[in-house]
PDB file of C-alpha atoms in Angstrom:
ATOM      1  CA  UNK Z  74       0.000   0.000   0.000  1.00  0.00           C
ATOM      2  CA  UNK Z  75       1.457   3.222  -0.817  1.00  0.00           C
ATOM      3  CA  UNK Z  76       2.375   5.290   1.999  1.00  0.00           C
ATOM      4  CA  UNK Z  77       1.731   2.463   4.536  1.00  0.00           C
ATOM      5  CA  UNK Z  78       4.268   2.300   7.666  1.00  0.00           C
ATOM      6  CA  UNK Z  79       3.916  -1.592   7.760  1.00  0.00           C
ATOM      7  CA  UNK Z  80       3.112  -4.668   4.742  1.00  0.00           C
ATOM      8  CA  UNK Z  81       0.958  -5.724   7.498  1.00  0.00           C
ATOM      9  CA  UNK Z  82      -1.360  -3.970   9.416  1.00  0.00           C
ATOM     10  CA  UNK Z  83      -3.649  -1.475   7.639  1.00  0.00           C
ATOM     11  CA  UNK Z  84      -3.518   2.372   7.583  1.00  0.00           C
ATOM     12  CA  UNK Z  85      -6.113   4.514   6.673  1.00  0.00           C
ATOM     13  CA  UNK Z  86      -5.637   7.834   4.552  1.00  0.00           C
ATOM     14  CA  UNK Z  87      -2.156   6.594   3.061  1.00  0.00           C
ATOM     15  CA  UNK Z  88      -1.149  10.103   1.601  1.00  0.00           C
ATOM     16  CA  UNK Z  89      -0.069  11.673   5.109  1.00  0.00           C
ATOM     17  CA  UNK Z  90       3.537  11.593   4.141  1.00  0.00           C
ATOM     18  CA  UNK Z  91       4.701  11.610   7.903  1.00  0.00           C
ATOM     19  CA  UNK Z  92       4.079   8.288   8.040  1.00  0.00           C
ATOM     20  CA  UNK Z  93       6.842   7.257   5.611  1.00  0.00           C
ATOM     21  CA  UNK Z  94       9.195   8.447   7.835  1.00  0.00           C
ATOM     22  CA  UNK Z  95       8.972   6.506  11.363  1.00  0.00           C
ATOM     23  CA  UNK Z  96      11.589   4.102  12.340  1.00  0.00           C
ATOM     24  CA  UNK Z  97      11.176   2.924  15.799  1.00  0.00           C
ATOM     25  CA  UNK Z  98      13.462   0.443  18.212  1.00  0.00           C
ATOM     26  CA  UNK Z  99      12.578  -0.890  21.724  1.00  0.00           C
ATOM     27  CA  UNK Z 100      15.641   0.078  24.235  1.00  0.00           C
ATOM     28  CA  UNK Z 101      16.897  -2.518  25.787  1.00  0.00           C
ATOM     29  CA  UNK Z 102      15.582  -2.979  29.506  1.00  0.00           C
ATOM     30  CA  UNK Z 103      17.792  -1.929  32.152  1.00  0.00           C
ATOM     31  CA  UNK Z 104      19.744   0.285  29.649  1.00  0.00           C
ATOM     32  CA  UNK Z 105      20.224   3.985  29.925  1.00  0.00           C
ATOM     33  CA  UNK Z 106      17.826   4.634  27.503  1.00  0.00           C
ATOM     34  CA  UNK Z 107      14.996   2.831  29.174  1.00  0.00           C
ATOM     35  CA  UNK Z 108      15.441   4.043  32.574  1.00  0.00           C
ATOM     36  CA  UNK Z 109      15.511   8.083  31.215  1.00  0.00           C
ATOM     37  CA  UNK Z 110      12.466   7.021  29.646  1.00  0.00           C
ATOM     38  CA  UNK Z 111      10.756   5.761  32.452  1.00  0.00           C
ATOM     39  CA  UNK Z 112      12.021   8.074  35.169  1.00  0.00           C
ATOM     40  CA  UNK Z 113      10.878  11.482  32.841  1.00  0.00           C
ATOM     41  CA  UNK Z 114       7.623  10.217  31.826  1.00  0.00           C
ATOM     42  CA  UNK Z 115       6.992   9.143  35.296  1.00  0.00           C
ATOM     43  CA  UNK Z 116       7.916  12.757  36.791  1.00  0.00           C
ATOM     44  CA  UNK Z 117       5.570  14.356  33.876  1.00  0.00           C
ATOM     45  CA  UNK Z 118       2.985  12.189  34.755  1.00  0.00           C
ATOM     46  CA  UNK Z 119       2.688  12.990  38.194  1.00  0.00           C
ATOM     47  CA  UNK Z 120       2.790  16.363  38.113  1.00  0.00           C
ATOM     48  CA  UNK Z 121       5.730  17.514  36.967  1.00  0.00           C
ATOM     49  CA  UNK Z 122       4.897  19.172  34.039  1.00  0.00           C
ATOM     50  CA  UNK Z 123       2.734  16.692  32.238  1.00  0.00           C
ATOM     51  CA  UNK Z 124      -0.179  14.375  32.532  1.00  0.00           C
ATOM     52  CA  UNK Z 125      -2.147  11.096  31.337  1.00  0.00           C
ATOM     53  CA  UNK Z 126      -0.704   9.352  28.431  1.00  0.00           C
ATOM     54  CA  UNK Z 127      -0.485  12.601  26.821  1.00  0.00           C
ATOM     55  CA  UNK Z 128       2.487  14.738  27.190  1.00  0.00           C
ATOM     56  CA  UNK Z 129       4.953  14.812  24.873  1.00  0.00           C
ATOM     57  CA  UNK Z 130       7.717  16.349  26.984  1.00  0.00           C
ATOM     58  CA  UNK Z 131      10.682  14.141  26.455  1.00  0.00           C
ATOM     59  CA  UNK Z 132      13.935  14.909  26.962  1.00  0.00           C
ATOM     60  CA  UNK Z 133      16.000  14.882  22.874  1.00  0.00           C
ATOM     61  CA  UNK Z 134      17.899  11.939  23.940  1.00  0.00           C
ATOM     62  CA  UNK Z 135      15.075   9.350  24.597  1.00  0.00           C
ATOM     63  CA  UNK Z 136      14.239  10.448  21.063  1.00  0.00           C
ATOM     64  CA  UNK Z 137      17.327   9.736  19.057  1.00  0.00           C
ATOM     65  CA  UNK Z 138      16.266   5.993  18.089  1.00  0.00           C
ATOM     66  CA  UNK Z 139      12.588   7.643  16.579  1.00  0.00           C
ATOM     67  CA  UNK Z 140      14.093   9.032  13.369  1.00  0.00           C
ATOM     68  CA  UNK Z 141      11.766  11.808  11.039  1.00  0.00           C
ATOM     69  CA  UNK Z 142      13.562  12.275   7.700  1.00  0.00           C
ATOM     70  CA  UNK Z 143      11.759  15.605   7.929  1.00  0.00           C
ATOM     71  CA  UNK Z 144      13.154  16.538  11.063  1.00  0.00           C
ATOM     72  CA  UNK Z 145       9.394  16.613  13.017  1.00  0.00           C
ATOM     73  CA  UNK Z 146      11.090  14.836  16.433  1.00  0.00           C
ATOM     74  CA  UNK Z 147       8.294  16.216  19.022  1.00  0.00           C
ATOM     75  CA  UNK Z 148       5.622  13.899  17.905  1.00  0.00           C
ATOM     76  CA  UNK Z 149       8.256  10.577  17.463  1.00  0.00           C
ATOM     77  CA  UNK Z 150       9.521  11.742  21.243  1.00  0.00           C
ATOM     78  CA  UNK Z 151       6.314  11.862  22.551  1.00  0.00           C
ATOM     79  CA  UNK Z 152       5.378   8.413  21.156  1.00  0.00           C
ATOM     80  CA  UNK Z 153       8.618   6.781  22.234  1.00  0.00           C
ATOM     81  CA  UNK Z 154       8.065   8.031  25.878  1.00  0.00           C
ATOM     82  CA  UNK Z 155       4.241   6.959  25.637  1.00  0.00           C
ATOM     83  CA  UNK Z 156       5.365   3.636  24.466  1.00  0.00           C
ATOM     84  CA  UNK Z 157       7.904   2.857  27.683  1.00  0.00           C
ATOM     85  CA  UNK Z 158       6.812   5.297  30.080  1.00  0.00           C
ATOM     86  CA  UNK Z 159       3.414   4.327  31.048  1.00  0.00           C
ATOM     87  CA  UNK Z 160       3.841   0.989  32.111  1.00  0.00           C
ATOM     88  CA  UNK Z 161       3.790   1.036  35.804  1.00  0.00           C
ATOM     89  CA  UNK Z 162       0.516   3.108  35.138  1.00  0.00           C
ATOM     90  CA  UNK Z 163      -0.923   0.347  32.785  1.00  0.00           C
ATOM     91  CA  UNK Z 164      -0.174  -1.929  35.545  1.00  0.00           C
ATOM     92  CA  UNK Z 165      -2.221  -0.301  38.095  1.00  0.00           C
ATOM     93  CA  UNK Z 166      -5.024   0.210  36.123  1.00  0.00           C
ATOM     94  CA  UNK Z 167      -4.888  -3.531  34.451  1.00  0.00           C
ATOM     95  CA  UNK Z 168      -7.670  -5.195  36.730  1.00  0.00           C
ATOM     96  CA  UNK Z 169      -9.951  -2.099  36.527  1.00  0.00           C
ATOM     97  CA  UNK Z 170      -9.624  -2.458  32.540  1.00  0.00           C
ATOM     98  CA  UNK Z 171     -10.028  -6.051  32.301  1.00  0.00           C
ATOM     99  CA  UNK Z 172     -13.275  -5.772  34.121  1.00  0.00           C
ATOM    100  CA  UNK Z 173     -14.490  -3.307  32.145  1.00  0.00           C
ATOM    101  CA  UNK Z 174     -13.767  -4.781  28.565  1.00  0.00           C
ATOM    102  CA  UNK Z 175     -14.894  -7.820  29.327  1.00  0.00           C
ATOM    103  CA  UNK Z 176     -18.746  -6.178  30.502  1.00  0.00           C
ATOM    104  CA  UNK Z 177     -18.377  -3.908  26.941  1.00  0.00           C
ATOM    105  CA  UNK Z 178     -17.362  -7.200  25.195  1.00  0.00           C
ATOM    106  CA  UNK Z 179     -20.282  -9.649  26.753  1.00  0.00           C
ATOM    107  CA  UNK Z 180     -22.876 -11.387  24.409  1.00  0.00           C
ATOM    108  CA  UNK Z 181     -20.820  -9.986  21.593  1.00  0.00           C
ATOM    109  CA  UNK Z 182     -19.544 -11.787  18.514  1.00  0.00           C
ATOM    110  CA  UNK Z 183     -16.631 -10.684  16.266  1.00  0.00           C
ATOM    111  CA  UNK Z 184     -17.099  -6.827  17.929  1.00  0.00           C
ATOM    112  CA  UNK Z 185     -16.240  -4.298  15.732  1.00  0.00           C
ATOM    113  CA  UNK Z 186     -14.105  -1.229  18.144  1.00  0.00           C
ATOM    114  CA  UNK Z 187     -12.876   1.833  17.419  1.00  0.00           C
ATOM    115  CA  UNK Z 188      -9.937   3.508  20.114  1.00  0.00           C
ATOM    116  CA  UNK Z 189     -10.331   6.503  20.131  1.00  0.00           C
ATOM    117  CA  UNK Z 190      -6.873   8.085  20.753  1.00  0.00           C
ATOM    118  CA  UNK Z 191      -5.503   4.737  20.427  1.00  0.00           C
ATOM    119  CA  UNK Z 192      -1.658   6.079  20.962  1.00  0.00           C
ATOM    120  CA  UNK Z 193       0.850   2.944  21.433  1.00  0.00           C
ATOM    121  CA  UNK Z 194      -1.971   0.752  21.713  1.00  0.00           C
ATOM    122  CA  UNK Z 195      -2.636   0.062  25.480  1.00  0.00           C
ATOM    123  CA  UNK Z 196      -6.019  -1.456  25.130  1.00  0.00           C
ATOM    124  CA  UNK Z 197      -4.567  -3.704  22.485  1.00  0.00           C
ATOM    125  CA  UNK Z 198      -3.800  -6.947  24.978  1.00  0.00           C
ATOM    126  CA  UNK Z 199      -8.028  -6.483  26.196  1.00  0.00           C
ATOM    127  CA  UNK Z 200      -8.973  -6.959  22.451  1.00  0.00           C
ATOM    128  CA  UNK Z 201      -6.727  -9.849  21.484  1.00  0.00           C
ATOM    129  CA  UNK Z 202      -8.601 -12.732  23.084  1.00  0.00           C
ATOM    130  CA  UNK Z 203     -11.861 -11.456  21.526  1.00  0.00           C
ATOM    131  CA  UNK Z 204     -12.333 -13.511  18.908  1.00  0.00           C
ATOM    132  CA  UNK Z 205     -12.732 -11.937  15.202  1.00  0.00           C
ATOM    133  CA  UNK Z 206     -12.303  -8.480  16.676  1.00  0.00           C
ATOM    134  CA  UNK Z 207     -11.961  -5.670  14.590  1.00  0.00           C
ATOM    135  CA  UNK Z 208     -10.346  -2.579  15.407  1.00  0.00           C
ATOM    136  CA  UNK Z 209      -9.822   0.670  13.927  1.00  0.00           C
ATOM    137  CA  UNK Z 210      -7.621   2.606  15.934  1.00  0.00           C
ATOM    138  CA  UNK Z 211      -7.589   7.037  15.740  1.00  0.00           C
ATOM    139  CA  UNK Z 212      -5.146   9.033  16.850  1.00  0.00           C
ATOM    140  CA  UNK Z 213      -4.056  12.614  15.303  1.00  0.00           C
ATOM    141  CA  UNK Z 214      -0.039  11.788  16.102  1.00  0.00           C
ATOM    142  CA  UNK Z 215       1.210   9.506  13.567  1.00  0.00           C
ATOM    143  CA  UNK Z 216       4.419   8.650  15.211  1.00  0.00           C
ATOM    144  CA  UNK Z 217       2.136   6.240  17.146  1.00  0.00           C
ATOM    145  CA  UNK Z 218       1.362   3.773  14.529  1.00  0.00           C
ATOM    146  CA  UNK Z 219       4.343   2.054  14.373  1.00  0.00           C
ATOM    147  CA  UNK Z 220       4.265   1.287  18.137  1.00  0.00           C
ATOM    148  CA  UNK Z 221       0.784   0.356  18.333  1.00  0.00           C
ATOM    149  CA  UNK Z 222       1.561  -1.971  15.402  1.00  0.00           C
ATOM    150  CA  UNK Z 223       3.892  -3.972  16.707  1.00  0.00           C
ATOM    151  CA  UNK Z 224       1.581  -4.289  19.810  1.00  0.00           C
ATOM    152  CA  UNK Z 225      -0.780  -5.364  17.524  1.00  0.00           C
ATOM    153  CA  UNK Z 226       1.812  -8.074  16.487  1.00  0.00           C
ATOM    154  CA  UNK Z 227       2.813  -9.099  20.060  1.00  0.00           C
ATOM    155  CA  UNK Z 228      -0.806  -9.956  21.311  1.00  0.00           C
ATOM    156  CA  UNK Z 229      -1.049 -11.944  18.242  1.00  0.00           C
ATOM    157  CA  UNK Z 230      -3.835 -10.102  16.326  1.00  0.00           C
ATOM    158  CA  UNK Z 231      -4.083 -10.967  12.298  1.00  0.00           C
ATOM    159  CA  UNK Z 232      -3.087  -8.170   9.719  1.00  0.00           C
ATOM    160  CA  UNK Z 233      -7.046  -7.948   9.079  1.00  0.00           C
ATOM    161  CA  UNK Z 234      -8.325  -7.409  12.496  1.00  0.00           C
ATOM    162  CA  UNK Z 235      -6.431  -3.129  12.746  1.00  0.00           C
ATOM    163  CA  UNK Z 236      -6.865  -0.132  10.710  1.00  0.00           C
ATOM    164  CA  UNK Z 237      -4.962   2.492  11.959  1.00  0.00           C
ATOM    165  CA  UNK Z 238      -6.662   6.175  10.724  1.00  0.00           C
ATOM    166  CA  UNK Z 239      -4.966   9.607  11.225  1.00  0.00           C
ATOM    167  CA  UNK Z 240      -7.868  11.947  12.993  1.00  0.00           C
ATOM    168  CA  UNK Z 241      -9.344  13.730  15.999  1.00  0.00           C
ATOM    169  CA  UNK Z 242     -12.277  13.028  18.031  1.00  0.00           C
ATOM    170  CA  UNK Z 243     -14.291  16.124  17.339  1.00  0.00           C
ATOM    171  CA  UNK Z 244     -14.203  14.512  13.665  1.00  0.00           C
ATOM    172  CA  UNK Z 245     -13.630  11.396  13.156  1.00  0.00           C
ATOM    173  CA  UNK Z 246     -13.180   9.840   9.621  1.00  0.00           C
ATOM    174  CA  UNK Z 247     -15.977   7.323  10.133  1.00  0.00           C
ATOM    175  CA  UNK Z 248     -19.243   5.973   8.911  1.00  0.00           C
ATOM    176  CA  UNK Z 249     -22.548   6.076  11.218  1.00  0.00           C
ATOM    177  CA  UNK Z 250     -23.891   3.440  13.318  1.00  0.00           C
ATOM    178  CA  UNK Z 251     -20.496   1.256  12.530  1.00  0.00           C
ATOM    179  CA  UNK Z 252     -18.982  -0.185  15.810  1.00  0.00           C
ATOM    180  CA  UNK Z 253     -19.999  -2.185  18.437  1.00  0.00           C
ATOM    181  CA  UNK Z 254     -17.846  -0.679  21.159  1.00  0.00           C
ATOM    182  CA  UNK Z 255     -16.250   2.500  21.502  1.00  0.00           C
ATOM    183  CA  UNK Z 256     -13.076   3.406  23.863  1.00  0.00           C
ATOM    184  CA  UNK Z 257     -11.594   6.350  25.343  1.00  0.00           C
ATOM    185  CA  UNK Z 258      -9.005   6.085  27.872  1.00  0.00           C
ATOM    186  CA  UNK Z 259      -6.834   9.018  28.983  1.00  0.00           C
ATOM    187  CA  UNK Z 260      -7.966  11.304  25.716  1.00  0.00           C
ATOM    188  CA  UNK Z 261     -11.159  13.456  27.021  1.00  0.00           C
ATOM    189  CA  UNK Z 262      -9.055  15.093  28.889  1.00  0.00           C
ATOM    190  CA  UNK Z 263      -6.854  16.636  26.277  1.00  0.00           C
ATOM    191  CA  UNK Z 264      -9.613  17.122  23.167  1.00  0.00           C
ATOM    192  CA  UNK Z 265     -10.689  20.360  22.417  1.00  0.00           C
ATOM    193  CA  UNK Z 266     -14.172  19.809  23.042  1.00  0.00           C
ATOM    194  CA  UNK Z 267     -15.867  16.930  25.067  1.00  0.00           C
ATOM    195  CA  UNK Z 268     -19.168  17.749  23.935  1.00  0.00           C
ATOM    196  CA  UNK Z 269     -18.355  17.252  20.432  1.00  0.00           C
ATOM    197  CA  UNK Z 270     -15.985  14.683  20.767  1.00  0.00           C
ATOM    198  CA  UNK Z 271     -18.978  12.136  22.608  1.00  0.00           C
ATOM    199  CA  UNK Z 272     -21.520  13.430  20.130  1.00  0.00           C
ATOM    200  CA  UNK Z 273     -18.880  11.525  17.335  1.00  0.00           C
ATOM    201  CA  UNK Z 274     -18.588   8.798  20.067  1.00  0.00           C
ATOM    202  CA  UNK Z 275     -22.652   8.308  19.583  1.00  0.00           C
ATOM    203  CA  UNK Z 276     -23.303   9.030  15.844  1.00  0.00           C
ATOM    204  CA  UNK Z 277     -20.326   6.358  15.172  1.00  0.00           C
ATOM    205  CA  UNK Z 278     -21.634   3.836  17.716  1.00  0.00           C
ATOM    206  CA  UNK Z 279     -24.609   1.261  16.768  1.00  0.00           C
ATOM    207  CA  UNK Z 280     -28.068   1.810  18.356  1.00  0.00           C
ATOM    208  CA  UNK Z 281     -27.009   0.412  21.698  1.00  0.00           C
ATOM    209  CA  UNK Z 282     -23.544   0.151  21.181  1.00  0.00           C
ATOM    210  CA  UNK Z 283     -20.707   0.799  24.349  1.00  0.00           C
ATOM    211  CA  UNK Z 284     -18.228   3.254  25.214  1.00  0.00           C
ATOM    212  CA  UNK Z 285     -15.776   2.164  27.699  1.00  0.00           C
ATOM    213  CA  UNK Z 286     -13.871   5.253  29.111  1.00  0.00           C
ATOM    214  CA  UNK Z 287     -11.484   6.021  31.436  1.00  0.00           C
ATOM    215  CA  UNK Z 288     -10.034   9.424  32.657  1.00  0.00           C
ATOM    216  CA  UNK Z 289      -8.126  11.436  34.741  1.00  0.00           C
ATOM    217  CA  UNK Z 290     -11.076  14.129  36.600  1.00  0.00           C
ATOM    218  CA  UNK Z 291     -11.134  17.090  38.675  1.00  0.00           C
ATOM    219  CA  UNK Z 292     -10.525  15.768  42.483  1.00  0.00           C
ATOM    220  CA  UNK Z 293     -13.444  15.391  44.759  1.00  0.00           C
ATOM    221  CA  UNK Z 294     -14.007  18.616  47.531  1.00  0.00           C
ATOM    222  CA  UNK Z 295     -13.283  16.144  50.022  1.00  0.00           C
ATOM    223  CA  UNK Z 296      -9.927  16.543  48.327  1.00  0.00           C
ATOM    224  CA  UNK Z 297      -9.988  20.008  48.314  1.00  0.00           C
ATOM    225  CA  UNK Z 298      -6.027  20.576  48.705  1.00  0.00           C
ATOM    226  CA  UNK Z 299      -5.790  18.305  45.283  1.00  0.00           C
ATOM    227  CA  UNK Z 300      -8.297  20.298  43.811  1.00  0.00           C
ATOM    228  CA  UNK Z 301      -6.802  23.729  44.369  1.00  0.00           C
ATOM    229  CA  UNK Z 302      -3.422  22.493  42.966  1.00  0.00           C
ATOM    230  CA  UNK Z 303      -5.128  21.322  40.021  1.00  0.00           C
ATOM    231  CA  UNK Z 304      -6.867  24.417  39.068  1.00  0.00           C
ATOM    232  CA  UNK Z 305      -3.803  26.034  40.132  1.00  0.00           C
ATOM    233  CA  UNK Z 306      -1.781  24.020  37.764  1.00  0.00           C
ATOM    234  CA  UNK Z 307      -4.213  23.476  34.527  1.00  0.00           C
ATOM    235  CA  UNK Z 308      -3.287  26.293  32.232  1.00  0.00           C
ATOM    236  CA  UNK Z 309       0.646  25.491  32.610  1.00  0.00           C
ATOM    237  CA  UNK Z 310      -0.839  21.896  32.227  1.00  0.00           C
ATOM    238  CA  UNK Z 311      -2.944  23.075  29.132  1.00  0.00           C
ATOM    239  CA  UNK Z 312       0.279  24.924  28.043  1.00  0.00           C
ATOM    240  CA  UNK Z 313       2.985  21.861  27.698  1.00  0.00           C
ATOM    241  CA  UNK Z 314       0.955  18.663  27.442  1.00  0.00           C
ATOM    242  CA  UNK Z 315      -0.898  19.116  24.216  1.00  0.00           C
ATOM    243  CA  UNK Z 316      -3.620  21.005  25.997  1.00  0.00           C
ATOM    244  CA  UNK Z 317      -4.332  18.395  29.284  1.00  0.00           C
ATOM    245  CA  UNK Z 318      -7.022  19.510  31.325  1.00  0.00           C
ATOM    246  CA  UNK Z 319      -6.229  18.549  35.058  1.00  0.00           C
ATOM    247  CA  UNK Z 320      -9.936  19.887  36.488  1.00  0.00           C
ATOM    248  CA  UNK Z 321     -12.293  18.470  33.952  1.00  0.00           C
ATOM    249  CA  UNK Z 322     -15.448  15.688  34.173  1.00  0.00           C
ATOM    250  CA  UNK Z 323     -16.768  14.050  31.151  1.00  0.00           C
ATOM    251  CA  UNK Z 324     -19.767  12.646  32.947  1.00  0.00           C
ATOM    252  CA  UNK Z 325     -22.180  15.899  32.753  1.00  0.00           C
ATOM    253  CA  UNK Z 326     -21.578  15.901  28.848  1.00  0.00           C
ATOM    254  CA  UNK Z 327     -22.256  12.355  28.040  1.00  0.00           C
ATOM    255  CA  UNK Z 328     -26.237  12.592  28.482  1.00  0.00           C
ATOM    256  CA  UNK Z 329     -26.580  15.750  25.955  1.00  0.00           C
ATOM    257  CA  UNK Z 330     -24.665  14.146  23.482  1.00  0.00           C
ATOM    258  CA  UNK Z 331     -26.558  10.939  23.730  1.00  0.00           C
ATOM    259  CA  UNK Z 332     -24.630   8.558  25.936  1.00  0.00           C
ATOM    260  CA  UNK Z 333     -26.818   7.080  28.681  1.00  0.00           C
ATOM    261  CA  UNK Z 334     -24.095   6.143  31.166  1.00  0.00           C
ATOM    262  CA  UNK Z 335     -24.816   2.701  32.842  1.00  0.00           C
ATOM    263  CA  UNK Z 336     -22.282   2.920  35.672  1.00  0.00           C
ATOM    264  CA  UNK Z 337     -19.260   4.981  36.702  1.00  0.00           C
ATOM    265  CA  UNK Z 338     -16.684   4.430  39.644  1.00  0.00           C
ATOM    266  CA  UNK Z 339     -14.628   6.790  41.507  1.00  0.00           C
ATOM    267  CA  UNK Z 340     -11.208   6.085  42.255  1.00  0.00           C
ATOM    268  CA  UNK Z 341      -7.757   7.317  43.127  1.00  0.00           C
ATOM    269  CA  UNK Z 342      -4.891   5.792  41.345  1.00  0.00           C
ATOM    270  CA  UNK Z 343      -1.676   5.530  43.781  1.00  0.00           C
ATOM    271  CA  UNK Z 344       1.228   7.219  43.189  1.00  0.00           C
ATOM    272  CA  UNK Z 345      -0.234   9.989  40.091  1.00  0.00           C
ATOM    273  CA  UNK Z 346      -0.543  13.238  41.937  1.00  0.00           C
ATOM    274  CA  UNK Z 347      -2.426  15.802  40.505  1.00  0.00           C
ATOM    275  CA  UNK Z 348      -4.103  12.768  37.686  1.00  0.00           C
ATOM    276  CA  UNK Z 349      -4.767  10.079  40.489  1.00  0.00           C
ATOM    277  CA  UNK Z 350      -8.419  11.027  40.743  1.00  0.00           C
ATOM    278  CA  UNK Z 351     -10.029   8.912  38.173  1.00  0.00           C
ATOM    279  CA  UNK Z 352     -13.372   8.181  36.689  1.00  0.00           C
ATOM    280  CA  UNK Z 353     -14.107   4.693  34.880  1.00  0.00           C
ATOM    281  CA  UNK Z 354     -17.345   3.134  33.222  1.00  0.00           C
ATOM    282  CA  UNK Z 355     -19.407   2.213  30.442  1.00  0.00           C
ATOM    283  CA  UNK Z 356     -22.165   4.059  28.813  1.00  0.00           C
ATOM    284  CA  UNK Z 357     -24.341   2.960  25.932  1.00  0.00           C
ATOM    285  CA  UNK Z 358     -25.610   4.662  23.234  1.00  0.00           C
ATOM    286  CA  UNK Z 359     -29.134   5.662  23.514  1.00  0.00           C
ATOM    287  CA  UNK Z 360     -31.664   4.618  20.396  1.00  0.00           C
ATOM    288  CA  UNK Z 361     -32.916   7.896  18.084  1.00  0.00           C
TER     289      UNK Z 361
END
């Protein structure tokens, strides 16, 4: 396929040249390499600078094996520390998600899914054991792809079962009433509108069909200290991590836009700072 990153899994809307350009290789563990990755993202994440899986605030040097033959680095360096700096966060999270998927993925056979935001594809090991999945996977940063490809490869998923598409979720470049489940994890924080982002989430959803989401929120008032420093802190937030809201709540904005929400937990994450509040669910897509 012209254009395509890989001769095996699919990409959507081959003439974005950027995507000729990615070469990507794991560090080794242990190594240098791996530990600055781990030890930035980590301080970005919890409130050093940065938040959710969305900060692209790497330091140059945990860059240098992303290569752009036209010199756009920010987006590869972003990916790279996406791809090995949110693991101990993946981990925490792990039960919470398997629960989850598995109540989206009940009574359902060969789901379609679209991930909305799907970065480096951490959702990709809750979709493998689904049989005859398919996925389409969005994300606006193309320096992605190649990472959540060879996820794709390492849970064992067929060439056929991801389409990786360039886009945002105020727009995406899809057909009506076409998946069975929908996901957003760690990306309503950072669109530019949630409204319009879960009215896409609904007009690309079947009659009835899921979204699973997951997000970083506003702290409770019983937190009130947390809360402060996260109002405090959201416009520098807003400023360097690709516009990362630390003080919103998608749950008010799901109803409007036609997203009946069937349950929703609370919870803190350990360890995040100013993104350990949390909010996790499912809510289904209401009929016209």
């Amino acid at each position: 396929m012209p254009g395509s990153r890989s001769t095996h899994f699919v990409r959507c809307q081959p003439s974005l040249r950027r995507s000729q350009s990615i070469r990507c290789q794991k560090p080794e563990v242990g190594s240098t390499e791996e530990r600055s990755s781990r030890i930035v993202t980590r301080r970005l994440l919890s409130g050093g600078g940065c938040c959710c899986g969305l900060c692209a605030l790497v330091k140059p040097t945990l860059a240098k094996s992303v290569t752009l033959d036209d010199g756009f680095t920010y987006d590869a360096g972003f990916a790279y520390g996406m791809a090995y700096g949110m693991l101990d966060y993946e981990n925490k999270v792990q039960d919470r998600k398997q629960k989850l998927f598995a109540e989206a993925f009940d009574g359902l056979d060969s789901p379609s899914v679209v991930d909305i935001g799907m970065g480096t594809g951490p959702n990709l090991p809750f979709y493998s054991k689904q049989k005859g999945i398919k996925i389409t996977g969005i994300d606006p940063n193309l320096a992605m792809d190649s990472f959540a490809q060879e996820n794709a490869e390492a849970q064992g998923l067929q060439p056929d079962q991801l389409k990786l598409a360039a886009g945002r979720a105020e727009k995406l470049p899809l057909p009506d009433s076409s998946f069975d489940v929908a996901v957003c994890t760690l990306v309503l924080c950072s669109v530019d509108s949630v409204e319009a982002s879960l009215r896409e989430v609904k007009r690309v959803l079947k009659p009835g069909g899921k979204l699973v989401f997951m997000e970083h929120v506003l702290a409770p008032s019983s937190s009130f200290l947390l809360q402060i420093a996260q109002q405090v802190f959201n416009p520098l937030q807003g400023a360097l991590a690709h516009g990362c809201h630390l003080n919103r709540n998608p749950e008010p904005y799901m109803a409007p836009a036609g997203l009946s929400v069937k349950h929703a937990d609370r919870f803190f994450v350990e360890g995040e700072a100013f993104i350990s509040p949390h909010v996790a669910g499912i809510a289904t897509a209401q009929q016209a």
